[in-house]
PDB file of C-alpha atoms and ligand atoms in Angstrom:
ATOM      1  CA  MET E   1     -11.776  -2.560 -14.820  1.00 76.00           C
ATOM      2  CA  PRO E   2      -9.230   0.193 -14.393  1.00 81.00           C
ATOM      3  CA  LYS E   3      -7.650   1.422 -17.595  1.00 89.00           C
ATOM      4  CA  GLN E   4      -4.404  -0.548 -18.301  1.00 93.00           C
ATOM      5  CA  PHE E   5      -1.571   1.470 -19.925  1.00 98.00           C
ATOM      6  CA  PRO E   6      -0.257   0.195 -23.263  1.00 98.00           C
ATOM      7  CA  PHE E   7       3.321  -0.094 -22.117  1.00 98.00           C
ATOM      8  CA  SER E   8       5.095  -1.952 -19.354  1.00 98.00           C
ATOM      9  CA  PHE E   9       8.662  -2.631 -18.210  1.00 98.00           C
ATOM     10  CA  ILE E  10      10.170  -6.120 -18.099  1.00 98.00           C
ATOM     11  CA  ARG E  11      13.525  -7.743 -18.757  1.00 98.00           C
ATOM     12  CA  LYS E  12      15.203  -4.273 -18.733  1.00 97.00           C
ATOM     13  CA  LYS E  13      13.041  -3.012 -21.564  1.00 98.00           C
ATOM     14  CA  ILE E  14       9.894  -1.137 -22.174  1.00 98.00           C
ATOM     15  CA  VAL E  15       7.498  -3.413 -24.174  1.00 98.00           C
ATOM     16  CA  LYS E  16       3.889  -3.522 -25.137  1.00 98.00           C
ATOM     17  CA  SER E  17       1.805  -4.663 -22.056  1.00 98.00           C
ATOM     18  CA  ASP E  18       0.546  -7.741 -23.703  1.00 97.00           C
ATOM     19  CA  GLN E  19       4.135  -8.810 -24.156  1.00 97.00           C
ATOM     20  CA  ALA E  20       5.070  -8.345 -20.542  1.00 98.00           C
ATOM     21  CA  THR E  21       4.533 -11.971 -19.740  1.00 98.00           C
ATOM     22  CA  VAL E  22       6.471 -14.643 -17.890  1.00 98.00           C
ATOM     23  CA  PRO E  23       6.751 -18.370 -18.490  1.00 98.00           C
ATOM     24  CA  ILE E  24       4.321 -20.760 -16.569  1.00 98.00           C
ATOM     25  CA  GLN E  25       7.417 -22.528 -15.064  1.00 98.00           C
ATOM     26  CA  CYS E  26       8.771 -19.514 -13.320  1.00 98.00           C
ATOM     27  CA  LYS E  27       9.099 -19.385  -9.596  1.00 98.00           C
ATOM     28  CA  ALA E  28       7.003 -16.228  -9.380  1.00 98.00           C
ATOM     29  CA  VAL E  29       4.124 -18.131 -10.915  1.00 98.00           C
ATOM     30  CA  GLN E  30       4.685 -21.469  -9.177  1.00 98.00           C
ATOM     31  CA  TYR E  31       5.601 -20.349  -5.722  1.00 98.00           C
ATOM     32  CA  GLY E  32       4.697 -16.615  -5.637  1.00 98.00           C
ATOM     33  CA  LEU E  33       8.411 -15.765  -5.173  1.00 98.00           C
ATOM     34  CA  GLY E  34       8.725 -12.020  -5.527  1.00 98.00           C
ATOM     35  CA  CYS E  35       8.093  -8.692  -3.747  1.00 98.00           C
ATOM     36  CA  PHE E  36       6.405  -5.570  -4.879  1.00 98.00           C
ATOM     37  CA  THR E  37       5.223  -2.144  -3.987  1.00 98.00           C
ATOM     38  CA  GLY E  38       2.458   0.089  -5.247  1.00 98.00           C
ATOM     39  CA  ILE E  39       3.050   3.744  -6.020  1.00 98.00           C
ATOM     40  CA  ARG E  40       0.499   6.380  -6.676  1.00 98.00           C
ATOM     41  CA  GLY E  41       0.914   9.387  -8.969  1.00 98.00           C
ATOM     42  CA  HIS E  42      -1.527  12.324  -8.774  1.00 98.00           C
ATOM     43  CA  TRP E  43      -2.135  14.562 -11.754  1.00 97.00           C
ATOM     44  CA  ASN E  44      -2.466  18.274 -11.024  1.00 97.00           C
ATOM     45  CA  LYS E  45      -4.156  19.801 -14.113  1.00 96.00           C
ATOM     46  CA  THR E  46      -3.325  23.321 -12.991  1.00 97.00           C
ATOM     47  CA  HIS E  47       0.361  22.618 -12.663  1.00 96.00           C
ATOM     48  CA  LYS E  48       0.100  20.188 -15.565  1.00 97.00           C
ATOM     49  CA  ASN E  49       2.357  17.884 -13.574  1.00 97.00           C
ATOM     50  CA  LEU E  50       2.106  14.303 -12.231  1.00 98.00           C
ATOM     51  CA  TYR E  51       3.359  13.938  -8.705  1.00 98.00           C
ATOM     52  CA  LEU E  52       4.645  10.580  -7.496  1.00 98.00           C
ATOM     53  CA  PHE E  53       4.061  10.052  -3.720  1.00 98.00           C
ATOM     54  CA  ARG E  54       7.113   9.181  -1.640  1.00 98.00           C
ATOM     55  CA  LEU E  55       8.926   7.463  -4.569  1.00 98.00           C
ATOM     56  CA  LYS E  56      12.246   7.116  -2.589  1.00 98.00           C
ATOM     57  CA  ASP E  57      10.460   5.465   0.347  1.00 98.00           C
ATOM     58  CA  HIS E  58       8.814   2.965  -1.984  1.00 98.00           C
ATOM     59  CA  TYR E  59      12.260   2.266  -3.547  1.00 98.00           C
ATOM     60  CA  GLN E  60      13.779   1.736  -0.113  1.00 98.00           C
ATOM     61  CA  ARG E  61      11.017  -0.645   1.169  1.00 98.00           C
ATOM     62  CA  LEU E  62      11.380  -2.715  -2.018  1.00 98.00           C
ATOM     63  CA  LYS E  63      15.195  -2.732  -1.732  1.00 98.00           C
ATOM     64  CA  GLU E  64      14.809  -3.930   1.941  1.00 98.00           C
ATOM     65  CA  ALA E  65      12.315  -6.575   0.923  1.00 98.00           C
ATOM     66  CA  ALA E  66      14.723  -7.910  -1.691  1.00 98.00           C
ATOM     67  CA  LYS E  67      17.458  -8.025   1.127  1.00 98.00           C
ATOM     68  CA  ILE E  68      15.098  -9.835   3.502  1.00 98.00           C
ATOM     69  CA  LEU E  69      14.215 -12.386   0.875  1.00 98.00           C
ATOM     70  CA  GLY E  70      17.690 -12.739  -0.499  1.00 98.00           C
ATOM     71  CA  MET E  71      16.699 -11.669  -3.998  1.00 98.00           C
ATOM     72  CA  LYS E  72      18.854  -9.735  -6.466  1.00 97.00           C
ATOM     73  CA  PHE E  73      17.733  -6.115  -7.031  1.00 97.00           C
ATOM     74  CA  ASN E  74      20.298  -4.411  -9.154  1.00 95.00           C
ATOM     75  CA  TYR E  75      18.814  -0.862  -9.211  1.00 97.00           C
ATOM     76  CA  SER E  76      20.152   2.226  -7.569  1.00 98.00           C
ATOM     77  CA  SER E  77      17.561   4.782  -6.512  1.00 97.00           C
ATOM     78  CA  PRO E  78      18.326   7.080  -9.490  1.00 97.00           C
ATOM     79  CA  LYS E  79      18.175   4.224 -11.933  1.00 98.00           C
ATOM     80  CA  PHE E  80      14.887   3.061 -10.499  1.00 98.00           C
ATOM     81  CA  GLU E  81      13.430   6.527 -10.697  1.00 97.00           C
ATOM     82  CA  GLU E  82      14.686   6.915 -14.319  1.00 97.00           C
ATOM     83  CA  LEU E  83      12.863   3.771 -15.416  1.00 97.00           C
ATOM     84  CA  ILE E  84       9.643   4.791 -13.738  1.00 98.00           C
ATOM     85  CA  PHE E  85       9.819   8.265 -15.404  1.00 98.00           C
ATOM     86  CA  LYS E  86      10.555   6.580 -18.840  1.00 98.00           C
ATOM     87  CA  LEU E  87       7.644   4.391 -18.405  1.00 98.00           C
ATOM     88  CA  ILE E  88       5.180   6.964 -17.361  1.00 98.00           C
ATOM     89  CA  LYS E  89       6.333   9.259 -20.309  1.00 98.00           C
ATOM     90  CA  LYS E  90       6.119   6.476 -22.821  1.00 98.00           C
ATOM     91  CA  ASN E  91       2.524   5.864 -21.695  1.00 98.00           C
ATOM     92  CA  GLY E  92       1.948   9.639 -21.889  1.00 97.00           C
ATOM     93  CA  ALA E  93       0.037   9.553 -18.524  1.00 97.00           C
ATOM     94  CA  LYS E  94      -1.742  12.761 -17.551  1.00 96.00           C
ATOM     95  CA  GLU E  95      -4.061  11.469 -15.002  1.00 96.00           C
ATOM     96  CA  ASP E  96      -3.990   9.682 -11.628  1.00 97.00           C
ATOM     97  CA  VAL E  97      -1.971   6.508 -11.939  1.00 97.00           C
ATOM     98  CA  TYR E  98      -0.917   3.501  -9.849  1.00 98.00           C
ATOM     99  CA  LEU E  99       2.346   1.772 -10.599  1.00 98.00           C
ATOM    100  CA  ARG E 100       3.238  -1.711  -9.647  1.00 98.00           C
ATOM    101  CA  PRO E 101       6.903  -2.445  -9.578  1.00 98.00           C
ATOM    102  CA  THR E 102       7.472  -6.233  -8.748  1.00 98.00           C
ATOM    103  CA  LEU E 103      10.790  -7.939  -8.329  1.00 98.00           C
ATOM    104  CA  TYR E 104       9.912 -11.465  -9.359  1.00 98.00           C
ATOM    105  CA  ALA E 105      11.770 -14.739  -9.459  1.00 98.00           C
ATOM    106  CA  ALA E 106      12.309 -15.412 -13.129  1.00 98.00           C
ATOM    107  CA  SER E 107      13.960 -18.713 -12.628  1.00 98.00           C
ATOM    108  CA  THR E 108      12.244 -21.710 -14.110  1.00 98.00           C
ATOM    109  CA  MET E 109      14.099 -24.236 -12.045  1.00 98.00           C
ATOM    110  CA  LEU E 110      12.032 -26.484  -9.778  1.00 97.00           C
ATOM    111  CA  THR E 111      13.285 -25.748  -6.324  1.00 97.00           C
ATOM    112  CA  PRO E 112      11.485 -23.170  -4.266  1.00 98.00           C
ATOM    113  CA  ARG E 113      14.502 -21.103  -3.168  1.00 98.00           C
ATOM    114  CA  PHE E 114      15.040 -17.290  -3.288  1.00 98.00           C
ATOM    115  CA  ASP E 115      18.810 -17.200  -4.146  1.00 97.00           C
ATOM    116  CA  ASN E 116      18.364 -17.532  -7.938  1.00 96.00           C
ATOM    117  CA  PRO E 117      20.579 -15.851 -10.549  1.00 93.00           C
ATOM    118  CA  ASP E 118      17.791 -14.379 -12.603  1.00 94.00           C
ATOM    119  CA  ASP E 119      15.496 -12.049 -10.618  1.00 98.00           C
ATOM    120  CA  ASP E 120      13.900  -9.393 -12.773  1.00 98.00           C
ATOM    121  CA  LEU E 121      12.092  -6.149 -12.152  1.00 98.00           C
ATOM    122  CA  ALA E 122       8.712  -5.639 -13.986  1.00 98.00           C
ATOM    123  CA  VAL E 123       6.567  -2.626 -13.788  1.00 98.00           C
ATOM    124  CA  TYR E 124       3.050  -2.151 -15.015  1.00 98.00           C
ATOM    125  CA  MET E 125       0.688   0.819 -14.604  1.00 98.00           C
ATOM    126  CA  ILE E 126      -3.024   1.476 -14.483  1.00 97.00           C
ATOM    127  CA  SER E 127      -5.175   4.505 -14.146  1.00 96.00           C
ATOM    128  CA  LEU E 128      -6.653   4.639 -10.620  1.00 92.00           C
ATOM    129  CA  LYS E 129      -8.879   7.115  -8.795  1.00 87.00           C
ATOM    130  CA  ASP E 130     -10.446   5.663  -5.594  1.00 87.00           C
ATOM    131  CA  TYR E 131      -9.869   1.911  -4.877  1.00 89.00           C
ATOM    132  CA  PHE E 132     -12.579   1.932  -2.145  1.00 89.00           C
ATOM    133  CA  ASP E 133     -15.704   4.185  -2.494  1.00 83.00           C
ATOM    134  CA  THR E 134     -14.438   6.669   0.206  1.00 74.00           C
ATOM    135  CA  THR E 135     -17.588   8.742   0.185  1.00 76.00           C
ATOM    136  CA  LYS E 136     -19.786   6.290   2.111  1.00 86.00           C
ATOM    137  CA  GLY E 137     -17.662   4.458   4.666  1.00 96.00           C
ATOM    138  CA  LEU E 138     -16.630   0.835   4.771  1.00 98.00           C
ATOM    139  CA  ASP E 139     -18.541  -2.009   6.408  1.00 98.00           C
ATOM    140  CA  VAL E 140     -15.803  -4.298   7.515  1.00 98.00           C
ATOM    141  CA  CYS E 141     -15.568  -7.532   9.555  1.00 98.00           C
ATOM    142  CA  VAL E 142     -12.866  -9.135  11.792  1.00 98.00           C
ATOM    143  CA  SER E 143     -11.556 -11.986   9.737  1.00 98.00           C
ATOM    144  CA  SER E 144     -11.613 -15.466  10.862  1.00 98.00           C
ATOM    145  CA  TRP E 145      -8.224 -15.797   9.288  1.00 98.00           C
ATOM    146  CA  ARG E 146      -5.332 -14.733  11.529  1.00 98.00           C
ATOM    147  CA  ARG E 147      -2.346 -12.678  10.266  1.00 97.00           C
ATOM    148  CA  PHE E 148       0.973 -14.632  10.164  1.00 97.00           C
ATOM    149  CA  ASP E 149       3.746 -13.895  12.481  1.00 96.00           C
ATOM    150  CA  ASP E 150       7.044 -12.323  11.157  1.00 96.00           C
ATOM    151  CA  ASP E 151       8.931 -15.600  12.033  1.00 95.00           C
ATOM    152  CA  MET E 152       6.593 -17.545   9.755  1.00 95.00           C
ATOM    153  CA  MET E 153       6.670 -15.167   6.743  1.00 95.00           C
ATOM    154  CA  SER E 154       8.224 -11.706   6.768  1.00 95.00           C
ATOM    155  CA  THR E 155       5.556  -9.085   7.354  1.00 95.00           C
ATOM    156  CA  LYS E 156       7.852  -6.234   6.415  1.00 94.00           C
ATOM    157  CA  ALA E 157       8.397  -7.222   2.816  1.00 95.00           C
ATOM    158  CA  LYS E 158       5.392  -7.090   0.549  1.00 97.00           C
ATOM    159  CA  ILE E 159       5.886 -10.707  -0.658  1.00 98.00           C
ATOM    160  CA  THR E 160       3.848 -11.758  -3.686  1.00 98.00           C
ATOM    161  CA  GLY E 161       2.938 -15.191  -2.365  1.00 98.00           C
ATOM    162  CA  ALA E 162       2.035 -13.870   1.034  1.00 97.00           C
ATOM    163  CA  TYR E 163      -0.858 -12.125  -0.474  1.00 98.00           C
ATOM    164  CA  ALA E 164      -2.682 -15.452  -0.470  1.00 98.00           C
ATOM    165  CA  SER E 165      -3.290 -14.589   3.157  1.00 98.00           C
ATOM    166  CA  SER E 166      -4.955 -11.259   2.293  1.00 98.00           C
ATOM    167  CA  ALA E 167      -6.908 -13.014  -0.430  1.00 98.00           C
ATOM    168  CA  LEU E 168      -8.423 -15.604   1.988  1.00 98.00           C
ATOM    169  CA  ALA E 169      -9.498 -12.784   4.358  1.00 98.00           C
ATOM    170  CA  LYS E 170     -10.755 -10.535   1.676  1.00 98.00           C
ATOM    171  CA  THR E 171     -12.783 -13.331  -0.138  1.00 98.00           C
ATOM    172  CA  GLU E 172     -14.406 -14.359   3.055  1.00 98.00           C
ATOM    173  CA  ALA E 173     -15.282 -10.781   3.864  1.00 98.00           C
ATOM    174  CA  LEU E 174     -16.763 -10.053   0.371  1.00 98.00           C
ATOM    175  CA  GLN E 175     -18.693 -13.273   0.259  1.00 98.00           C
ATOM    176  CA  ASN E 176     -20.166 -12.338   3.651  1.00 98.00           C
ATOM    177  CA  GLY E 177     -21.292  -8.861   2.364  1.00 98.00           C
ATOM    178  CA  TYR E 178     -18.449  -6.835   3.874  1.00 98.00           C
ATOM    179  CA  ALA E 179     -16.105  -4.442   2.014  1.00 97.00           C
ATOM    180  CA  GLU E 180     -12.935  -5.336   3.825  1.00 98.00           C
ATOM    181  CA  ALA E 181     -11.452  -7.702   6.473  1.00 98.00           C
ATOM    182  CA  ILE E 182      -9.467  -6.742   9.583  1.00 98.00           C
ATOM    183  CA  PHE E 183      -6.896  -9.307  10.706  1.00 98.00           C
ATOM    184  CA  LEU E 184      -6.116 -10.165  14.337  1.00 98.00           C
ATOM    185  CA  ASN E 185      -2.588 -11.525  14.863  1.00 98.00           C
ATOM    186  CA  ARG E 186      -1.664 -14.749  16.686  1.00 96.00           C
ATOM    187  CA  ASP E 187      -1.941 -12.923  19.990  1.00 97.00           C
ATOM    188  CA  GLY E 188      -5.544 -11.938  19.206  1.00 98.00           C
ATOM    189  CA  LYS E 189      -4.522  -8.156  18.807  1.00 98.00           C
ATOM    190  CA  VAL E 190      -5.656  -6.080  15.943  1.00 98.00           C
ATOM    191  CA  CYS E 191      -3.137  -6.171  13.099  1.00 98.00           C
ATOM    192  CA  GLU E 192      -4.242  -4.494   9.778  1.00 98.00           C
ATOM    193  CA  ALA E 193      -6.702  -4.925   6.941  1.00 98.00           C
ATOM    194  CA  SER E 194      -6.138  -7.215   3.989  1.00 98.00           C
ATOM    195  CA  GLY E 195      -4.297  -4.437   2.099  1.00 97.00           C
ATOM    196  CA  ALA E 196      -4.088  -1.421   4.425  1.00 98.00           C
ATOM    197  CA  ASN E 197      -3.115  -0.303   7.885  1.00 98.00           C
ATOM    198  CA  ILE E 198      -5.546   0.599  10.598  1.00 98.00           C
ATOM    199  CA  PHE E 199      -6.029   3.625  12.875  1.00 98.00           C
ATOM    200  CA  GLY E 200      -8.577   4.388  15.481  1.00 98.00           C
ATOM    201  CA  ILE E 201      -9.287   7.594  17.361  1.00 98.00           C
ATOM    202  CA  LYS E 202     -10.689   7.692  20.940  1.00 98.00           C
ATOM    203  CA  ASN E 203     -10.973  10.904  23.184  1.00 98.00           C
ATOM    204  CA  ASN E 204      -8.720  12.804  20.811  1.00 98.00           C
ATOM    205  CA  ILE E 205      -5.769  10.215  20.882  1.00 98.00           C
ATOM    206  CA  VAL E 206      -4.916   8.255  17.793  1.00 98.00           C
ATOM    207  CA  TYR E 207      -4.064   4.586  18.088  1.00 98.00           C
ATOM    208  CA  THR E 208      -2.462   2.410  15.564  1.00 98.00           C
ATOM    209  CA  PRO E 209      -0.996  -1.161  16.040  1.00 98.00           C
ATOM    210  CA  PRO E 210       2.780  -0.943  16.346  1.00 98.00           C
ATOM    211  CA  LEU E 211       4.994  -2.595  13.628  1.00 97.00           C
ATOM    212  CA  HIS E 212       5.774  -5.593  15.780  1.00 96.00           C
ATOM    213  CA  ALA E 213       1.966  -6.552  15.747  1.00 97.00           C
ATOM    214  CA  ASN E 214       2.936  -8.078  12.251  1.00 97.00           C
ATOM    215  CA  ASN E 215       1.532  -5.364   9.999  1.00 97.00           C
ATOM    216  CA  LEU E 216       3.217  -3.829   7.008  1.00 97.00           C
ATOM    217  CA  ASN E 217       5.340  -0.721   7.564  1.00 97.00           C
ATOM    218  CA  GLY E 218       2.972   1.270   5.353  1.00 98.00           C
ATOM    219  CA  ILE E 219       4.162   4.446   3.745  1.00 98.00           C
ATOM    220  CA  THR E 220       0.751   6.162   4.154  1.00 98.00           C
ATOM    221  CA  ARG E 221       0.710   4.958   7.882  1.00 98.00           C
ATOM    222  CA  ARG E 222       4.004   6.763   8.339  1.00 98.00           C
ATOM    223  CA  SER E 223       2.608   9.944   6.577  1.00 98.00           C
ATOM    224  CA  ALA E 224      -0.581   9.826   8.715  1.00 98.00           C
ATOM    225  CA  ILE E 225       1.470   9.565  11.930  1.00 98.00           C
ATOM    226  CA  GLU E 226       3.507  12.582  10.962  1.00 98.00           C
ATOM    227  CA  LEU E 227       0.442  14.602   9.807  1.00 98.00           C
ATOM    228  CA  PHE E 228      -1.483  13.910  13.125  1.00 98.00           C
ATOM    229  CA  GLU E 229       1.473  14.895  15.197  1.00 98.00           C
ATOM    230  CA  ASN E 230       2.751  17.968  13.165  1.00 98.00           C
ATOM    231  CA  GLU E 231      -0.330  19.354  11.356  1.00 98.00           C
ATOM    232  CA  ILE E 232      -3.455  18.185  13.303  1.00 98.00           C
ATOM    233  CA  GLY E 233      -2.012  18.346  16.767  1.00 98.00           C
ATOM    234  CA  LEU E 234      -3.147  14.903  18.095  1.00 98.00           C
ATOM    235  CA  GLU E 235      -1.014  12.550  20.143  1.00 98.00           C
ATOM    236  CA  VAL E 236      -0.336   9.218  18.320  1.00 98.00           C
ATOM    237  CA  ARG E 237       0.047   5.947  20.306  1.00 98.00           C
ATOM    238  CA  GLU E 238       1.609   3.026  18.428  1.00 98.00           C
ATOM    239  CA  GLU E 239       0.052   0.331  20.729  1.00 98.00           C
ATOM    240  CA  GLU E 240      -1.600  -2.948  20.566  1.00 97.00           C
ATOM    241  CA  PHE E 241      -5.388  -3.117  21.075  1.00 98.00           C
ATOM    242  CA  ASP E 242      -8.117  -5.756  21.245  1.00 97.00           C
ATOM    243  CA  ARG E 243     -11.016  -6.747  19.119  1.00 97.00           C
ATOM    244  CA  SER E 244     -13.493  -5.049  21.499  1.00 96.00           C
ATOM    245  CA  THR E 245     -11.583  -1.937  21.516  1.00 96.00           C
ATOM    246  CA  LEU E 246     -12.152  -1.639  17.784  1.00 96.00           C
ATOM    247  CA  TYR E 247     -15.953  -1.498  18.235  1.00 97.00           C
ATOM    248  CA  ALA E 248     -15.670   1.461  20.792  1.00 97.00           C
ATOM    249  CA  PHE E 249     -13.490   3.830  18.806  1.00 98.00           C
ATOM    250  CA  ASP E 250     -14.994   7.376  17.972  1.00 98.00           C
ATOM    251  CA  GLU E 251     -13.381   7.086  14.541  1.00 98.00           C
ATOM    252  CA  LEU E 252     -11.766   4.216  12.654  1.00 98.00           C
ATOM    253  CA  PHE E 253     -10.083   4.220   9.207  1.00 98.00           C
ATOM    254  CA  LEU E 254      -7.693   2.484   6.936  1.00 98.00           C
ATOM    255  CA  THR E 255      -4.672   3.889   5.223  1.00 98.00           C
ATOM    256  CA  GLY E 256      -2.778   2.651   2.168  1.00 98.00           C
ATOM    257  CA  THR E 257      -1.506   3.637  -1.262  1.00 97.00           C
ATOM    258  CA  ALA E 258      -4.558   2.150  -2.898  1.00 95.00           C
ATOM    259  CA  ALA E 259      -7.021   2.624  -0.021  1.00 95.00           C
ATOM    260  CA  LYS E 260      -5.807   6.242   0.669  1.00 96.00           C
ATOM    261  CA  VAL E 261      -7.657   7.384   3.775  1.00 97.00           C
ATOM    262  CA  ALA E 262     -10.863   5.208   3.877  1.00 97.00           C
ATOM    263  CA  TYR E 263     -13.166   5.502   6.797  1.00 97.00           C
ATOM    264  CA  ILE E 264     -14.912   2.559   8.478  1.00 98.00           C
ATOM    265  CA  ARG E 265     -18.592   2.856   8.989  1.00 98.00           C
ATOM    266  CA  SER E 266     -19.097  -0.435  10.743  1.00 98.00           C
ATOM    267  CA  VAL E 267     -17.157  -3.342  12.173  1.00 98.00           C
ATOM    268  CA  ASP E 268     -19.134  -6.609  12.339  1.00 98.00           C
ATOM    269  CA  ARG E 269     -22.234  -4.589  11.775  1.00 98.00           C
ATOM    270  CA  LYS E 270     -21.491  -2.414  14.865  1.00 98.00           C
ATOM    271  CA  ILE E 271     -21.567   1.283  13.813  1.00 98.00           C
ATOM    272  CA  ILE E 272     -18.417   3.180  14.656  1.00 98.00           C
ATOM    273  CA  GLY E 273     -19.081   6.618  16.158  1.00 97.00           C
ATOM    274  CA  THR E 274     -21.899   8.363  14.294  1.00 96.00           C
ATOM    275  CA  GLY E 275     -21.343   6.186  11.249  1.00 97.00           C
ATOM    276  CA  ASN E 276     -20.193   9.231   9.193  1.00 97.00           C
ATOM    277  CA  MET E 277     -16.686  10.241   8.504  1.00 97.00           C
ATOM    278  CA  GLY E 278     -15.046  11.588  11.744  1.00 97.00           C
ATOM    279  CA  LYS E 279     -13.711  14.980  12.073  1.00 98.00           C
ATOM    280  CA  TYR E 280     -10.071  13.962  12.355  1.00 98.00           C
ATOM    281  CA  THR E 281     -10.293  11.371   9.620  1.00 98.00           C
ATOM    282  CA  GLY E 282     -11.598  14.112   7.371  1.00 97.00           C
ATOM    283  CA  LYS E 283      -8.788  16.485   8.236  1.00 98.00           C
ATOM    284  CA  LEU E 284      -6.187  13.733   7.569  1.00 98.00           C
ATOM    285  CA  LYS E 285      -7.824  12.868   4.266  1.00 97.00           C
ATOM    286  CA  SER E 286      -7.989  16.435   2.967  1.00 97.00           C
ATOM    287  CA  LEU E 287      -4.382  17.096   4.047  1.00 98.00           C
ATOM    288  CA  LEU E 288      -3.128  13.990   2.232  1.00 98.00           C
ATOM    289  CA  ASP E 289      -5.196  14.918  -0.784  1.00 97.00           C
ATOM    290  CA  ARG E 290      -3.743  18.377  -0.988  1.00 98.00           C
ATOM    291  CA  ILE E 291      -0.226  17.218  -0.271  1.00 98.00           C
ATOM    292  CA  SER E 292      -0.497  14.568  -3.047  1.00 98.00           C
ATOM    293  CA  ILE E 293      -1.371  17.077  -5.737  1.00 98.00           C
ATOM    294  CA  GLY E 294       1.448  19.414  -4.787  1.00 98.00           C
ATOM    295  CA  GLU E 295      -0.709  21.978  -3.025  1.00 97.00           C
ATOM    296  CA  MET E 296       1.196  22.013   0.322  1.00 97.00           C
ATOM    297  CA  PRO E 297       4.718  23.271  -0.472  1.00 96.00           C
ATOM    298  CA  ARG E 298       5.893  22.152   2.975  1.00 96.00           C
ATOM    299  CA  TYR E 299       5.428  18.560   1.963  1.00 98.00           C
ATOM    300  CA  ALA E 300       6.994  18.884  -1.487  1.00 97.00           C
ATOM    301  CA  LYS E 301       9.764  16.572   0.055  1.00 97.00           C
ATOM    302  CA  TRP E 302       7.259  13.689  -0.335  1.00 98.00           C
ATOM    303  CA  LEU E 303       6.714  14.321  -4.075  1.00 98.00           C
ATOM    304  CA  THR E 304       8.728  13.674  -7.205  1.00 98.00           C
ATOM    305  CA  SER E 305       7.396  15.481 -10.298  1.00 97.00           C
ATOM    306  CA  VAL E 306       7.431  13.608 -13.494  1.00 97.00           C
ATOM    307  CA  TYR E 307       7.094  16.499 -16.038  1.00 95.00           C
TER     308      TYR E 307
HETATM  309  C1  PLP S   1      -1.088  -5.684   3.863  1.00 83.51           C
HETATM  310  C2  PLP S   1      -0.782  -4.237   3.709  1.00 83.51           C
HETATM  311  N1  PLP S   1      -0.731  -3.369   4.824  1.00 83.51           N
HETATM  312  C3  PLP S   1      -0.636  -2.085   4.567  1.00 83.51           C
HETATM  313  C4  PLP S   1      -0.539  -1.479   3.377  1.00 83.51           C
HETATM  314  C5  PLP S   1      -0.425   0.063   3.235  1.00 83.51           C
HETATM  315  O1  PLP S   1       0.917   0.251   2.778  1.00 83.51           O
HETATM  316  P1  PLP S   1       1.276   1.576   2.007  1.00 83.51           P
HETATM  317  O2  PLP S   1       0.683   2.801   2.755  1.00 83.51           O
HETATM  318  O3  PLP S   1       2.664   1.608   1.917  1.00 83.51           O
HETATM  319  O4  PLP S   1       0.634   1.385   0.684  1.00 83.51           O
HETATM  320  C6  PLP S   1      -0.669  -2.391   2.234  1.00 83.51           C
HETATM  321  C7  PLP S   1      -0.630  -1.661   0.848  1.00 83.51           C
HETATM  322  O5  PLP S   1       0.396  -1.523   0.300  1.00 83.51           O
HETATM  323  C8  PLP S   1      -0.724  -3.721   2.290  1.00 83.51           C
HETATM  324  O6  PLP S   1      -0.821  -4.474   1.236  1.00 83.51           O
END
């Protein structure tokens, strides 16, 4: 169990985390009506500072999610940042953290609709190092569950209730002895993992499914594309690929705020490349690790320091 911090934010106030609760009748509980993001903060003990990764981009994606859903999100970017800072400082966090801002439907009325008067922002935080064990490579499977299309459920908003889809795939994968599940979309093309985007490398070209393949517009995905193009010097192709292409990549890895850069050792028990972390995956991982702790001034634009 990751360490929970003692304070959370709810109903416009910082409260003890065990008081940050919602009534059972509320639409967030009953129908999963809400949207969220997950933000990482990395502690640099030499700088004695905590760096939040791409905070403004997380704000922007959350705001857009609220707009897609028709929810009320009454926070400007500076107000949002201010409350995140206040919460981190109140918790006295001086370690790697993961923050979970969720805009949830607080309404306790019966009808499942998004245009309620009482949407509320809640934020909790935990201490988080690696979500996956990134030292040994992931054994993943292609899920028997397909990813929904954007005209069934928005794939661009991180919708609370939509994570039932991820949970179905993840549960099946774990129960069958895999660490993670890869979704195909309705067209049978590779989409993403249950909570991360996917990249493959073949003959020094990087491939990742385009956003219209129904994956999330991941902030780590965007960062990886930029770093491959501008720092590592590889061509990136955002194009669809098939299940069999997956097995034949030289390198395969996941990206996500929680997942970071996690290499895939096998898909459906077929070993990818040598089964070890690929050269370019390793380069990306170490670049992102250095950037996240403020050790690459060129990318200070991606960081917000707390202290
Ligand atoms: C379904 C899904 N895809 C992709 C991602 C990766 O997105 P990001 O890099 O913004 O965390 C996540 C995690 O947030 C996710 O839940």
